[in-house]
XYZ file of C-alpha atoms in Angstrom:
648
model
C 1.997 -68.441 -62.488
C -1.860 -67.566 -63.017
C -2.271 -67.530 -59.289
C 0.761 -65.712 -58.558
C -0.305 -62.533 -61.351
C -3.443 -62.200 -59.297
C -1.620 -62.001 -56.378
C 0.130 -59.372 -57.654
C -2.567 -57.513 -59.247
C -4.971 -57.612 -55.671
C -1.922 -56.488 -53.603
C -0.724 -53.645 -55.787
C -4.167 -52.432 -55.714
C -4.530 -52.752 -52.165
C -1.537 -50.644 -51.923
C -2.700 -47.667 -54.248
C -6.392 -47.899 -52.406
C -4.477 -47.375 -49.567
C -2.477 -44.283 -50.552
C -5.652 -43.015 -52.296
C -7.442 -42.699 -48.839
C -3.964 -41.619 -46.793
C -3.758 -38.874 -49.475
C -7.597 -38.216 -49.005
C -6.977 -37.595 -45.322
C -4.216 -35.583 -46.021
C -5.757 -33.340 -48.793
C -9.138 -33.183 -47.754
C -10.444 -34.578 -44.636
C -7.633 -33.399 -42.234
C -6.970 -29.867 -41.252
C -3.287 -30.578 -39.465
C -1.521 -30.954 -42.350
C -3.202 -27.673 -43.494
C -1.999 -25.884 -40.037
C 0.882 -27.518 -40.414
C 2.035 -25.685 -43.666
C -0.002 -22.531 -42.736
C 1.894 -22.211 -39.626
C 5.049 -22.014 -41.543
C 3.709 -18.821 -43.521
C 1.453 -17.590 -41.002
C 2.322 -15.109 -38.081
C 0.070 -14.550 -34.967
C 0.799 -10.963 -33.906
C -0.303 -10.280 -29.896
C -1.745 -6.081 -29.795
C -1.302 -5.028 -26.376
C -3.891 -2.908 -24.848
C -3.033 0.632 -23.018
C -3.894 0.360 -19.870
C -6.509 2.187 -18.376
C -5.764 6.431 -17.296
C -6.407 7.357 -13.889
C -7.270 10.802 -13.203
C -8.055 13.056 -10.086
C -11.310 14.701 -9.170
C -10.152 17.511 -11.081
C -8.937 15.945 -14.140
C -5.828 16.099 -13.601
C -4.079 12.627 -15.070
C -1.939 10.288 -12.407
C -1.326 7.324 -14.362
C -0.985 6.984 -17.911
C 1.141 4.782 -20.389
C 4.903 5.937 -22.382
C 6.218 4.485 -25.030
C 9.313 2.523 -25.101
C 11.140 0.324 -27.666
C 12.498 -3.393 -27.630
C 14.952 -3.982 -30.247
C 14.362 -7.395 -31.521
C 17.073 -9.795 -33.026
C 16.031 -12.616 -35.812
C 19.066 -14.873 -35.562
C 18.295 -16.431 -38.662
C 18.849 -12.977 -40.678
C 20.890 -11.630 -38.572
C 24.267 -10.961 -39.928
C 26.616 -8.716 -38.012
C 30.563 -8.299 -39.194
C 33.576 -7.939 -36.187
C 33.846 -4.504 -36.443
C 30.274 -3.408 -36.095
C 29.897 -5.237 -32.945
C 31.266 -2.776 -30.884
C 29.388 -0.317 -32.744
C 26.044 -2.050 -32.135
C 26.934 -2.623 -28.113
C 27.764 0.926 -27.520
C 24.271 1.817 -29.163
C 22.279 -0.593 -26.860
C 24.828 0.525 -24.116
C 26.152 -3.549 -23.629
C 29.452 -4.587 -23.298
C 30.949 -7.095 -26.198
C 30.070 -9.834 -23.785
C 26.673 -8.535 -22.809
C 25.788 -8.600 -26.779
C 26.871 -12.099 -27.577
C 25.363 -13.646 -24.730
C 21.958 -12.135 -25.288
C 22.173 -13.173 -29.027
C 23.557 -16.211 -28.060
C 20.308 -16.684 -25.711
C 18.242 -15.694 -28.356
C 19.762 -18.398 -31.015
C 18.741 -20.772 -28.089
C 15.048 -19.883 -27.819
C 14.667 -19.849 -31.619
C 16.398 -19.231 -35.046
C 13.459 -17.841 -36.787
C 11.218 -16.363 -33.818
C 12.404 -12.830 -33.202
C 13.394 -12.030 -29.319
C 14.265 -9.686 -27.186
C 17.996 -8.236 -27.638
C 17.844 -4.613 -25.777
C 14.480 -3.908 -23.423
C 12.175 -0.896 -23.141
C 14.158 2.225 -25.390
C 12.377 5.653 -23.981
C 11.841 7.734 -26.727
C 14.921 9.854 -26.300
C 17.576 6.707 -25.911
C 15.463 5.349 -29.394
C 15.556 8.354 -31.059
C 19.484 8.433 -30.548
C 19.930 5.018 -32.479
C 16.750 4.581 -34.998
C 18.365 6.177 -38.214
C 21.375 3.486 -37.142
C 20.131 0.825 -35.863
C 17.630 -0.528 -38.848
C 20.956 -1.485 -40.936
C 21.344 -3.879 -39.389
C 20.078 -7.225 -40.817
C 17.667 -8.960 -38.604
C 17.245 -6.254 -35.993
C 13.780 -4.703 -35.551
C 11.763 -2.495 -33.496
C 8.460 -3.696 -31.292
C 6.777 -0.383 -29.748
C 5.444 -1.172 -26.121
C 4.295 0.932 -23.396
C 4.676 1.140 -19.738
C 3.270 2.599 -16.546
C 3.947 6.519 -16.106
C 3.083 8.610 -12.979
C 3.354 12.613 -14.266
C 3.177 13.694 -10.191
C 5.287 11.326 -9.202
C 3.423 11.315 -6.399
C 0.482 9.305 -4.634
C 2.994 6.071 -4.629
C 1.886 3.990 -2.061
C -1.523 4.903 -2.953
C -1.273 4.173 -6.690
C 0.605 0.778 -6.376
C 2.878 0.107 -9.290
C 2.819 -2.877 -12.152
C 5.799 -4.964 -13.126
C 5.562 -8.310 -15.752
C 4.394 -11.273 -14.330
C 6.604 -14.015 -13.298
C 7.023 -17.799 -13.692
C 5.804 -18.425 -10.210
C 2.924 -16.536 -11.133
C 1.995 -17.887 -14.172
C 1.975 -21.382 -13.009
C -0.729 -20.481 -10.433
C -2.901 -18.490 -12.790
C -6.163 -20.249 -13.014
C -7.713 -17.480 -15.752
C -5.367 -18.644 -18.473
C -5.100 -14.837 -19.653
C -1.810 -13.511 -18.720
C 1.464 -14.381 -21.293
C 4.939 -13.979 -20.088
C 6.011 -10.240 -20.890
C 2.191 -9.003 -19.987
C 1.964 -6.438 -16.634
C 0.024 -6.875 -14.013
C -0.422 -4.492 -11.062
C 1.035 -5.499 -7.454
C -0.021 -3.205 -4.884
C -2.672 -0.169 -4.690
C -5.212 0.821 -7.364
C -2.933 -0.741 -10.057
C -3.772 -3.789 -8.219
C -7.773 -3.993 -6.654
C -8.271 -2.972 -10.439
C -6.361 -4.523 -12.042
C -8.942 -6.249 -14.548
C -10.651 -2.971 -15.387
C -7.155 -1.545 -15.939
C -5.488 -4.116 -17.893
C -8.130 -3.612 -20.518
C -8.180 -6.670 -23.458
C -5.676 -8.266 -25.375
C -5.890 -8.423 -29.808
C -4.686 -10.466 -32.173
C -3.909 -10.507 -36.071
C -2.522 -12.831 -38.340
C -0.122 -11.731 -40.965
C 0.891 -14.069 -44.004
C 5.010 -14.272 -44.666
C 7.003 -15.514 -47.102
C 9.963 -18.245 -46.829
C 12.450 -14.944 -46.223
C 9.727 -14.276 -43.473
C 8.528 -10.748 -45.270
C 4.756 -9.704 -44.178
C 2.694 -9.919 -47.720
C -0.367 -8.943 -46.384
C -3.181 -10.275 -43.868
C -4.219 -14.103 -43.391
C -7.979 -14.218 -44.625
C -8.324 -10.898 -45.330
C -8.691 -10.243 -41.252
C -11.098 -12.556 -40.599
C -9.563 -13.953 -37.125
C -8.409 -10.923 -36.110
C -9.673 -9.287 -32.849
C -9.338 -6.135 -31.846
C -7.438 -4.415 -29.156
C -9.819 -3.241 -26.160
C -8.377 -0.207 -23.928
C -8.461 -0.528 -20.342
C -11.389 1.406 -18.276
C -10.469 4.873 -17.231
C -10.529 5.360 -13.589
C -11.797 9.352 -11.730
C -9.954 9.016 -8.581
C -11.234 11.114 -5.860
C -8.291 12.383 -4.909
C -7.316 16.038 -5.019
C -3.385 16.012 -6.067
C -2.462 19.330 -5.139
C -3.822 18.631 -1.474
C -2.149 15.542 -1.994
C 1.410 17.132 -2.919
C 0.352 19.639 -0.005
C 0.144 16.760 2.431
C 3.480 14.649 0.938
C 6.060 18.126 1.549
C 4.537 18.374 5.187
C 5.660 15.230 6.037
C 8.699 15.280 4.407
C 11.540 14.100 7.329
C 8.777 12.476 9.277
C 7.131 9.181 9.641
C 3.687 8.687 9.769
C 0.496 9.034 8.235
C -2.309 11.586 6.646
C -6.067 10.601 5.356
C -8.273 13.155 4.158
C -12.019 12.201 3.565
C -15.446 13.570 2.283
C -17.280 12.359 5.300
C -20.419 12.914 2.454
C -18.943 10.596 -0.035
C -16.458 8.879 1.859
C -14.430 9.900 -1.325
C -10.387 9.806 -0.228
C -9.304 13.419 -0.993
C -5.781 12.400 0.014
C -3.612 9.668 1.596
C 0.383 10.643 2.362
C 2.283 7.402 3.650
C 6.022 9.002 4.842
C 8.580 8.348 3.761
C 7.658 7.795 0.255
C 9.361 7.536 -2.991
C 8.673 8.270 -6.654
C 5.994 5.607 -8.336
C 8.484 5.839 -11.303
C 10.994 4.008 -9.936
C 9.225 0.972 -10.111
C 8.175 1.282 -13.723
C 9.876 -0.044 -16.611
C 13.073 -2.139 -17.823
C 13.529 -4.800 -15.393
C 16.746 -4.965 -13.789
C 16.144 -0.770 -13.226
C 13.401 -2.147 -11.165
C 14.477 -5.154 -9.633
C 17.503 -2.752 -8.156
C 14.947 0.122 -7.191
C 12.543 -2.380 -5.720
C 15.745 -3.933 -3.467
C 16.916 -0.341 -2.231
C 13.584 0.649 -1.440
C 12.523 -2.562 0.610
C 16.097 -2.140 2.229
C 15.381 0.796 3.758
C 14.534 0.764 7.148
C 11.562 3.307 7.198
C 10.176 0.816 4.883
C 8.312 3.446 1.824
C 6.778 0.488 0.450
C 4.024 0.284 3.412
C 1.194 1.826 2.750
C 1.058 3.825 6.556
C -2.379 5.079 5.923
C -4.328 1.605 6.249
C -1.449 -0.786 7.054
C 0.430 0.314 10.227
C -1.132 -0.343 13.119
C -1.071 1.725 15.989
C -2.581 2.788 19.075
C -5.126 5.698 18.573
C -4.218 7.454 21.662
C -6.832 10.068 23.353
C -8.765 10.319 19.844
C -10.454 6.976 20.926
C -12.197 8.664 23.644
C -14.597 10.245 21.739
C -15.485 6.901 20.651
C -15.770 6.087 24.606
C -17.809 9.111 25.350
C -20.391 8.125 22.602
C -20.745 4.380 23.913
C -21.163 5.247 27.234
C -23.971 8.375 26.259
C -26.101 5.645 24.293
C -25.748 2.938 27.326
C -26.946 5.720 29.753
C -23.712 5.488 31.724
C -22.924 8.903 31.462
C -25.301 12.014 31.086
C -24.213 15.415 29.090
C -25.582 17.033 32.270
C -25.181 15.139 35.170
C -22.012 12.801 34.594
C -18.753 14.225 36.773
C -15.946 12.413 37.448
C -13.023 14.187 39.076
C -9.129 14.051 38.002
C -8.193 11.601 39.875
C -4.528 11.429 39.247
C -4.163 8.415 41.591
C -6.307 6.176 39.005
C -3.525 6.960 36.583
C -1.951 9.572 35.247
C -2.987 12.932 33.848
C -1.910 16.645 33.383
C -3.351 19.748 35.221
C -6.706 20.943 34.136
C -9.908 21.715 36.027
C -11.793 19.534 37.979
C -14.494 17.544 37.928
C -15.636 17.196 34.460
C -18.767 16.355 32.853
C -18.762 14.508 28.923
C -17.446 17.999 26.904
C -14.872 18.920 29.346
C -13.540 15.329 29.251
C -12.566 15.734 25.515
C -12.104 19.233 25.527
C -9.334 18.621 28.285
C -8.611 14.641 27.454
C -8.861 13.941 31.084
C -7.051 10.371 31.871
C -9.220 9.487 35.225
C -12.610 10.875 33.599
C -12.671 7.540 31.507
C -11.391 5.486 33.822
C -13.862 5.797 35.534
C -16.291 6.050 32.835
C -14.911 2.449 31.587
C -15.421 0.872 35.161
C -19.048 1.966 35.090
C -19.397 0.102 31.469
C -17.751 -3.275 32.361
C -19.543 -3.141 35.434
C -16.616 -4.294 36.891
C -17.425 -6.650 40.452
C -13.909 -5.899 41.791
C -12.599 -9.153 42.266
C -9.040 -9.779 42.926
C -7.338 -12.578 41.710
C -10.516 -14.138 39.348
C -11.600 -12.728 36.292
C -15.517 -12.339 36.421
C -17.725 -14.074 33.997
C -19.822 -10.520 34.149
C -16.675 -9.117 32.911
C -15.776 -10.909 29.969
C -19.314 -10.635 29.276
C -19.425 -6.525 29.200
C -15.720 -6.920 27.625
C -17.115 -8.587 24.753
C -20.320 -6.203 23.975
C -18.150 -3.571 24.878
C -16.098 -4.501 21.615
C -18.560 -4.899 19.758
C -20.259 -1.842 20.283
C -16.262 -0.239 19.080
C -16.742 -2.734 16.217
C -19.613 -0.406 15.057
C -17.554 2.528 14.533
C -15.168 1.035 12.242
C -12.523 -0.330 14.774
C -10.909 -3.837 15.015
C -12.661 -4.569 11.424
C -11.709 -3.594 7.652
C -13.223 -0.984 6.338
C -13.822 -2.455 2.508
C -10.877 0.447 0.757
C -10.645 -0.541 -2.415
C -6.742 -1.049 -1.943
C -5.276 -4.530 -1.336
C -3.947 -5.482 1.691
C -6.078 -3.477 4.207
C -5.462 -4.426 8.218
C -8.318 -4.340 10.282
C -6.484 -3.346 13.455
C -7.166 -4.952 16.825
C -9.978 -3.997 19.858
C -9.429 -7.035 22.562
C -11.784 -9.372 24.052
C -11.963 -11.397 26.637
C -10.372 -14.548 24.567
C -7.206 -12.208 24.042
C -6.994 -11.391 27.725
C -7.295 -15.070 28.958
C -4.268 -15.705 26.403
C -2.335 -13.338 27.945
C -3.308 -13.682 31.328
C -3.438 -17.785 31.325
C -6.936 -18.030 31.655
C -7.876 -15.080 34.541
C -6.300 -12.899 36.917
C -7.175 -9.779 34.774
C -9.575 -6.931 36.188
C -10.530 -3.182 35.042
C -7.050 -2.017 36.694
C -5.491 -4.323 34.034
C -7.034 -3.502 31.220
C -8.327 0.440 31.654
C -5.797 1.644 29.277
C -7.919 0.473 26.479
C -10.073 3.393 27.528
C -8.289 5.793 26.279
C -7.053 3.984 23.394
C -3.555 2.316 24.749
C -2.668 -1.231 25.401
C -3.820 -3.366 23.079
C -6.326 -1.150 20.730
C -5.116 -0.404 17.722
C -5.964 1.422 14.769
C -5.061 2.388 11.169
C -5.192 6.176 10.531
C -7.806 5.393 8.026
C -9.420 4.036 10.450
C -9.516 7.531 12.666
C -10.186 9.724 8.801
C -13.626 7.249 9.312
C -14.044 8.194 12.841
C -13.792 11.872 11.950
C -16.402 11.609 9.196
C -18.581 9.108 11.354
C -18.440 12.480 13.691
C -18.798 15.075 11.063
C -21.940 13.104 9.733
C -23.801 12.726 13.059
C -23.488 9.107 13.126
C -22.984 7.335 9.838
C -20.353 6.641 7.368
C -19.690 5.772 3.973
C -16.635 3.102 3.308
C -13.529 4.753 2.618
C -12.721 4.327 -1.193
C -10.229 6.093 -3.529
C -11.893 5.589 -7.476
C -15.274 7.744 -7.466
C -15.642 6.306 -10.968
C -15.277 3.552 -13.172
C -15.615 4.082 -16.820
C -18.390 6.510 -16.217
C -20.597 3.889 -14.367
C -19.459 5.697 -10.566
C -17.960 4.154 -8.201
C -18.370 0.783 -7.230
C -22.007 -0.271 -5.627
C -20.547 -1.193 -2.110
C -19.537 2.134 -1.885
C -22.840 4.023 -1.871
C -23.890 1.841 0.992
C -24.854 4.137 4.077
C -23.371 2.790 7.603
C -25.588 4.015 10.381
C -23.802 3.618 13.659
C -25.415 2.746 17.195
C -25.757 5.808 18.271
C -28.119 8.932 19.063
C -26.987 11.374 16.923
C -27.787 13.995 19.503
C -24.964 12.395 21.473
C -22.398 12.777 18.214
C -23.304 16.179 17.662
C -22.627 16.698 21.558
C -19.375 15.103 20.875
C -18.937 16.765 17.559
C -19.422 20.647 19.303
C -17.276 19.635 22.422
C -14.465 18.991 19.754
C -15.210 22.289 18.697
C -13.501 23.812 21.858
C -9.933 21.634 21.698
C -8.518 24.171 18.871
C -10.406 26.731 20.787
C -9.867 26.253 24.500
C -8.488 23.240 24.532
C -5.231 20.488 23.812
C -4.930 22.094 20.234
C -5.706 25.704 20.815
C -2.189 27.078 19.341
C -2.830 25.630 16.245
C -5.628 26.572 14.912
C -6.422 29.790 12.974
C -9.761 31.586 13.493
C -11.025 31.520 10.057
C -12.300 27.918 9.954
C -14.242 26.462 12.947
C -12.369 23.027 13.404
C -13.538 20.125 15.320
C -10.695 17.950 16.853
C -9.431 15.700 18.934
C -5.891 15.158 20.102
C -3.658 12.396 21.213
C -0.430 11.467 22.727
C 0.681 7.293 21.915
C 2.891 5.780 24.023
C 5.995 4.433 22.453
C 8.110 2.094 24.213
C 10.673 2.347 21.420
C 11.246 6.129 21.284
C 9.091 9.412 21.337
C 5.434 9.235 21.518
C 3.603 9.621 18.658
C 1.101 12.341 17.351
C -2.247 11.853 16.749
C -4.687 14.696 15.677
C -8.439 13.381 14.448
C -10.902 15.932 13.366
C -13.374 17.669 10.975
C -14.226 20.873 9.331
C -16.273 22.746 9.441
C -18.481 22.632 12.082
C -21.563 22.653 10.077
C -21.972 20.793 6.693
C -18.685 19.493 6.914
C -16.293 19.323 4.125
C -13.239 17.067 5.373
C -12.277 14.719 7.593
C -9.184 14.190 8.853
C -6.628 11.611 10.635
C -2.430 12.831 11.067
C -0.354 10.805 12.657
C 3.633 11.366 12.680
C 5.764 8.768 14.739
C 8.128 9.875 17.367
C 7.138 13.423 17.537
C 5.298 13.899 21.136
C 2.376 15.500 22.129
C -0.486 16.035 19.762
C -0.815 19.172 19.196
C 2.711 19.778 18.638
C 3.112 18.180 15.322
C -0.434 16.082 13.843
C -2.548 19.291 14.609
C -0.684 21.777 12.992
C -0.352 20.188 9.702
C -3.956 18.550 10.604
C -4.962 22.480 10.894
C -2.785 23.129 7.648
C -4.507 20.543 5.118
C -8.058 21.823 6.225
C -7.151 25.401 5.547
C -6.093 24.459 2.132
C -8.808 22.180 0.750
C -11.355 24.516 2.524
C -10.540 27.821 2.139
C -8.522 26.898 -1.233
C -5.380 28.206 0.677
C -2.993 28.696 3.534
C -1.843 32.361 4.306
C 0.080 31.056 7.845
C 3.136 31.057 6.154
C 5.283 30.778 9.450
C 3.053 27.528 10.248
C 4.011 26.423 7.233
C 8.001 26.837 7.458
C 7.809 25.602 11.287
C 6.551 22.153 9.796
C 8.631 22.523 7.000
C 11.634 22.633 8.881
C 10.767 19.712 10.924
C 12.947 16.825 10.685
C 11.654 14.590 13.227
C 13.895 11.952 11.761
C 17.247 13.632 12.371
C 15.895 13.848 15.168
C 14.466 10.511 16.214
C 18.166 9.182 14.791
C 19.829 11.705 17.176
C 18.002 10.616 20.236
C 18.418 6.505 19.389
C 22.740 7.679 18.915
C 22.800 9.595 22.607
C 20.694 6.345 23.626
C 23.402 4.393 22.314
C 26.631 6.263 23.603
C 24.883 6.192 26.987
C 24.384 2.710 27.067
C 28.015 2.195 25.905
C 29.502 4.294 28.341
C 27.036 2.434 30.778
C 28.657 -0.667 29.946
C 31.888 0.605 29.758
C 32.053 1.984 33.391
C 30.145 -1.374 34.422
C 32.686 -3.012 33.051
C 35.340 -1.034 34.686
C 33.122 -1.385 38.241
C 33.761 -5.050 37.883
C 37.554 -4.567 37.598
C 38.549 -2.602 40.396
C 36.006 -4.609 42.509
C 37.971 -7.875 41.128
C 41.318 -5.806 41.699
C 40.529 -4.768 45.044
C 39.600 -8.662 45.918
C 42.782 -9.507 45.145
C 44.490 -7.530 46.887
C 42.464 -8.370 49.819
C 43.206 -12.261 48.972
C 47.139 -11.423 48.920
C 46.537 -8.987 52.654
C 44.924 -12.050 54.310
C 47.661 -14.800 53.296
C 50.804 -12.531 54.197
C 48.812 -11.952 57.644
C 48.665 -15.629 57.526
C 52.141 -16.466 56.996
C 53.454 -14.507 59.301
């Protein structure tokens, strides 16, 4: 019995030693017992940032943030009696079924964590339903804001934001974006996005069991402030750019506008193109906008200006003249080829021309010719030259220089860098040879397989305009007062004599003048331009017009370029000619210039021409079809002549 009390004695205290050092733990040493029951009274509250404003040069605001309103359902306090559901759907405009299911979801998620039962309220839909909606038990307001575009203009341009998704989330490396956060997708909204998005707060808040706030969790001491996002200057000019955007209303196609000093983008119209709004707030509004929008088959959502890629037409031959002046191919004085319409094609002008009467009259032959003299072509028949692909390949990279075949560094996602072919490309196409300078010379005058972005000609234009040297194309002058960024002040000096640019630069002096574009140009502002006519194998050619003014100290730089709408200076040089007149001289007093491009709907047209196209072909296949049946009728009645003569 002796042994047996000690037994009990050294066990029982075995056991309270051992709860003295579990409760120890508990009490003392360990903190997860402690988060444990804080995290039952404490609240972590995310503060979202505004985003960052974006202004114009002038000040003038193009993105800034609205409020909206998410009602928020507790299911665990939320009571709600038959007869005020209807009342409560009608004010968050659901059906009955709409309502239960999303406080049915929200039971799922959690009984104690509010969620979302109505998204994004604007003011005016939460000012309807405020003084009714807080009887509710368990219903409260969360105050949120989302993108807003006051122009409702500059979409493509701009970009737009939506919350991320899943997908994304599971891919984000950074760890910083929550589900319900924005993030921008396209455009400015979207290069910067992290100066923009600004930086996330937090704050604890201590609750009681009934889940009422009673104050902050250590007086504050873990809570982090809010940090706005960066204001963005944009150097665009919005009233140029709203100029631009009702000129090409009912047309396709393209306008850039750039400080060839800066290389500051004063304006950059993508048509069609639809209001930035759209795409901002409640989801499903979205989600339908975003579906009728990338439905539509003149696709708004491309950004024309720097992703369509298309063939720059006679505007690339200033870029020939000024290669073949620095090579010593051609002379300003002594270099004259004659129209040789037998070359290829061409309209009537005087003959032979030296380098200025080339552009000024965007003679075909002249750089034929000129383009046979750099390839230093050896003229054989059936086998490409080595010598050729050789002078193909400097040849391209001599274009390379000027901003062609190469991305320019916009600060806008999703830049092309167009295409100027080498020898590689040809031997693709050609299986390995067989291709010569009568192959290939429409790259001379910026056909076949050149292509360009109308940026890319705005660049040209400036590269023109500055004698020889560019700065990168970029649309945010400033960032948070610091300028723009660093890349962007980098001076480009092309390989060229700028003697031989400012030859160029005055023989483009004399198209509006004398030349291609003469009819629509007004005196008052010497303009230097260049022309072209694309070949479309689809429909109408399209309209190119590339240029500068003015003459001297140049203030703009321009690239227009409307789809299936002909010659040159029919369509992109009049509204070219338009756009100059108003940034320069402040504005426009050709009012009947203005209502002739204003009453141009090239797409009724373009739509009119593709339904003749399509009766005609109809009616071709109808009479075919017909053709075949009285020559099938007619054999059969021979068939039946030649066994009666048979017979008898």
């Amino acid at each position: 019995m002796e042994n047996r009390r000690w037994h009990l004695i050294f066990g029982f205290t075995i056991l309270f030693i051992t709860y003295g050092i579990v409760l120890l733990n508990i009490q003392v040493l360990s903190s997860e017992y402690k988060t444990m029951s804080e995290a039952n009274i404490v609240d972590r509250i995310v503060e979202y940032p505004l985003r960052g404003m974006i202004y114009d040069r002038n000040g003038k605001l193009l993105a800034s943030n609205a409020a909206v309103f998410d009602v928020m359902v507790i299911p665990k306090y939320f009571k709600l009696a038959e007869e005020d559901s209807l009342e409560l759907a009608n004010m968050l405009d659901y059906t009955i079924e709409e309502l239960r299911y999303n406080i049915k979801k929200a039971r799922t998620f959690s009984w104690f964590k509010p969620s979302i039962l109505k998204k994004q309220l604007n003011q005016e839909d939460y000012a309807k339903v405020q003084d009714k909606i807080i009887r509710f038990k368990g219903i409260e307001i969360q105050a949120r804001t989302i993108r807003s575009y006051p122009h409702q203009s500059l979409a493509n341009a701009l970009g737009y934001v939506k919350e991320v998704s899943g997908s994304f989330l599971k891919k984000d490396t950074t760890s910083y974006y929550k589900s319900g956060d924005l993030i921008g997708i396209t455009g400015v909204e979207k290069f910067y996005e992290k100066e923009l998005r600004g930086q996330r707060g937090v704050s604890y808040v201590m609750k009681n069991v009934k889940g009422v706030v009673k104050g902050p969790y250590e007086n504050g001491k873990l809570d982090t402030i809010p940090r706005v996002g960066t204001t963005l200057t944009s150097s665009i000019d919005i009233e140029l750019q709203k100029y631009g955007e009702q000129l090409m209303v009912n047309k396709v196609g393209s306008i850039v506008a750039l400080d060839p000093s800066t290389g500051e983008i004063l304006a950059m119209i993508s048509a069609p193109s639809y209001d930035p709004n759209e795409l901002t707030g409640e989801g499903k509004r979205v989600s339908k906008n975003y579906s009728k929008l990338s439905r539509n088959k003149y696709t708004p959502l491309i950004n024309r200006a720097m992703q369509s890629r298309y063939p720059p037409g006679s505007t690339f031959k200033t870029v020939m003249a000024m290669i073949g002046l620095q090579n010593g191919e051609v002379d300003t004085l002594s270099t004259y080829f004659a129209c040789n319409k037998r070359l290829v094609g061409c309209h009537n002008h005087p003959t032979p021309l030296n380098v200025k009467g080339s552009i000024v009259n965007s003679c075909n032959p002249w750089y034929y010719q000129e383009i046979r003299r750099l390839l230093d072509d050896e003229g054989k028949r059936y086998e490409t030259s080595d010598r050729l692909r050789e002078t193909l390949n400097t040849w391209r990279e001599e274009v390379k220089g000027y901003g062609f075949g190469v991305k320019l560094g916009v600060d806008m996602p999703y830049e092309k860098s167009g295409l100027v072919p080498s020898s590689k490309l040809y031997d693709r196409i050609y299986k390995g040879g067989g291709w010569k300078i009568s192959t290939i010379h429409s790259i001379s005058i910026g056909q076949g397989e050149v292509l360009a972005m109308p940026i890319q000609l705005a660049n040209l234009g400036a590269i023109i305009a500055n004698r020889g040297y560019y700065y990168p194309p970029h649309i945010i002058k400033d960032v948070g007062g610091e300028g723009p960024i660093e890349d962007f002040k980098e001076k480009h000096t092309v390989n060229v004599k700028p003697e031989y640019v400012d030859h160029i630069a005055r023989a483009m002096a004399d198209v509006p003048r004398i030349g291609t574009a003469q009819r629509a140009f007004s005196k008052d502002l010497v303009v230097c331009g260049k022309t072209g006519t694309a070949q479309n194998p689809h429909g109408e050619d399209h309209s190119i017009f590339m240029g500068f003014a003015p003459l001297h100290k140049p203030k703009i730089a321009i690239a227009v370029y409307v789809e299936n709408a002909g010659f040159g200076g029919t369509w992109a040089a009049p509204i070219a000619s338009l756009m100059m007149e108003k940034y320069v001289n402040g504005e426009v007093k050709r009012g009947y210039l203005e209502k002739y491009i204003y009453n141009g709907d090239l797409i009724a047209k373009e739509e009119a021409r593709k339904e003749r196209e399509r009766k005609l072909k109809e009616l071709r296949e109808k009479n075919k079809a017909r053709y075949k049946e009285i020559q099938a009728r007619k054999a059969k009645q021979d068939s039946i002549k030649v066994t009666t003569s048979d017979s008898e």
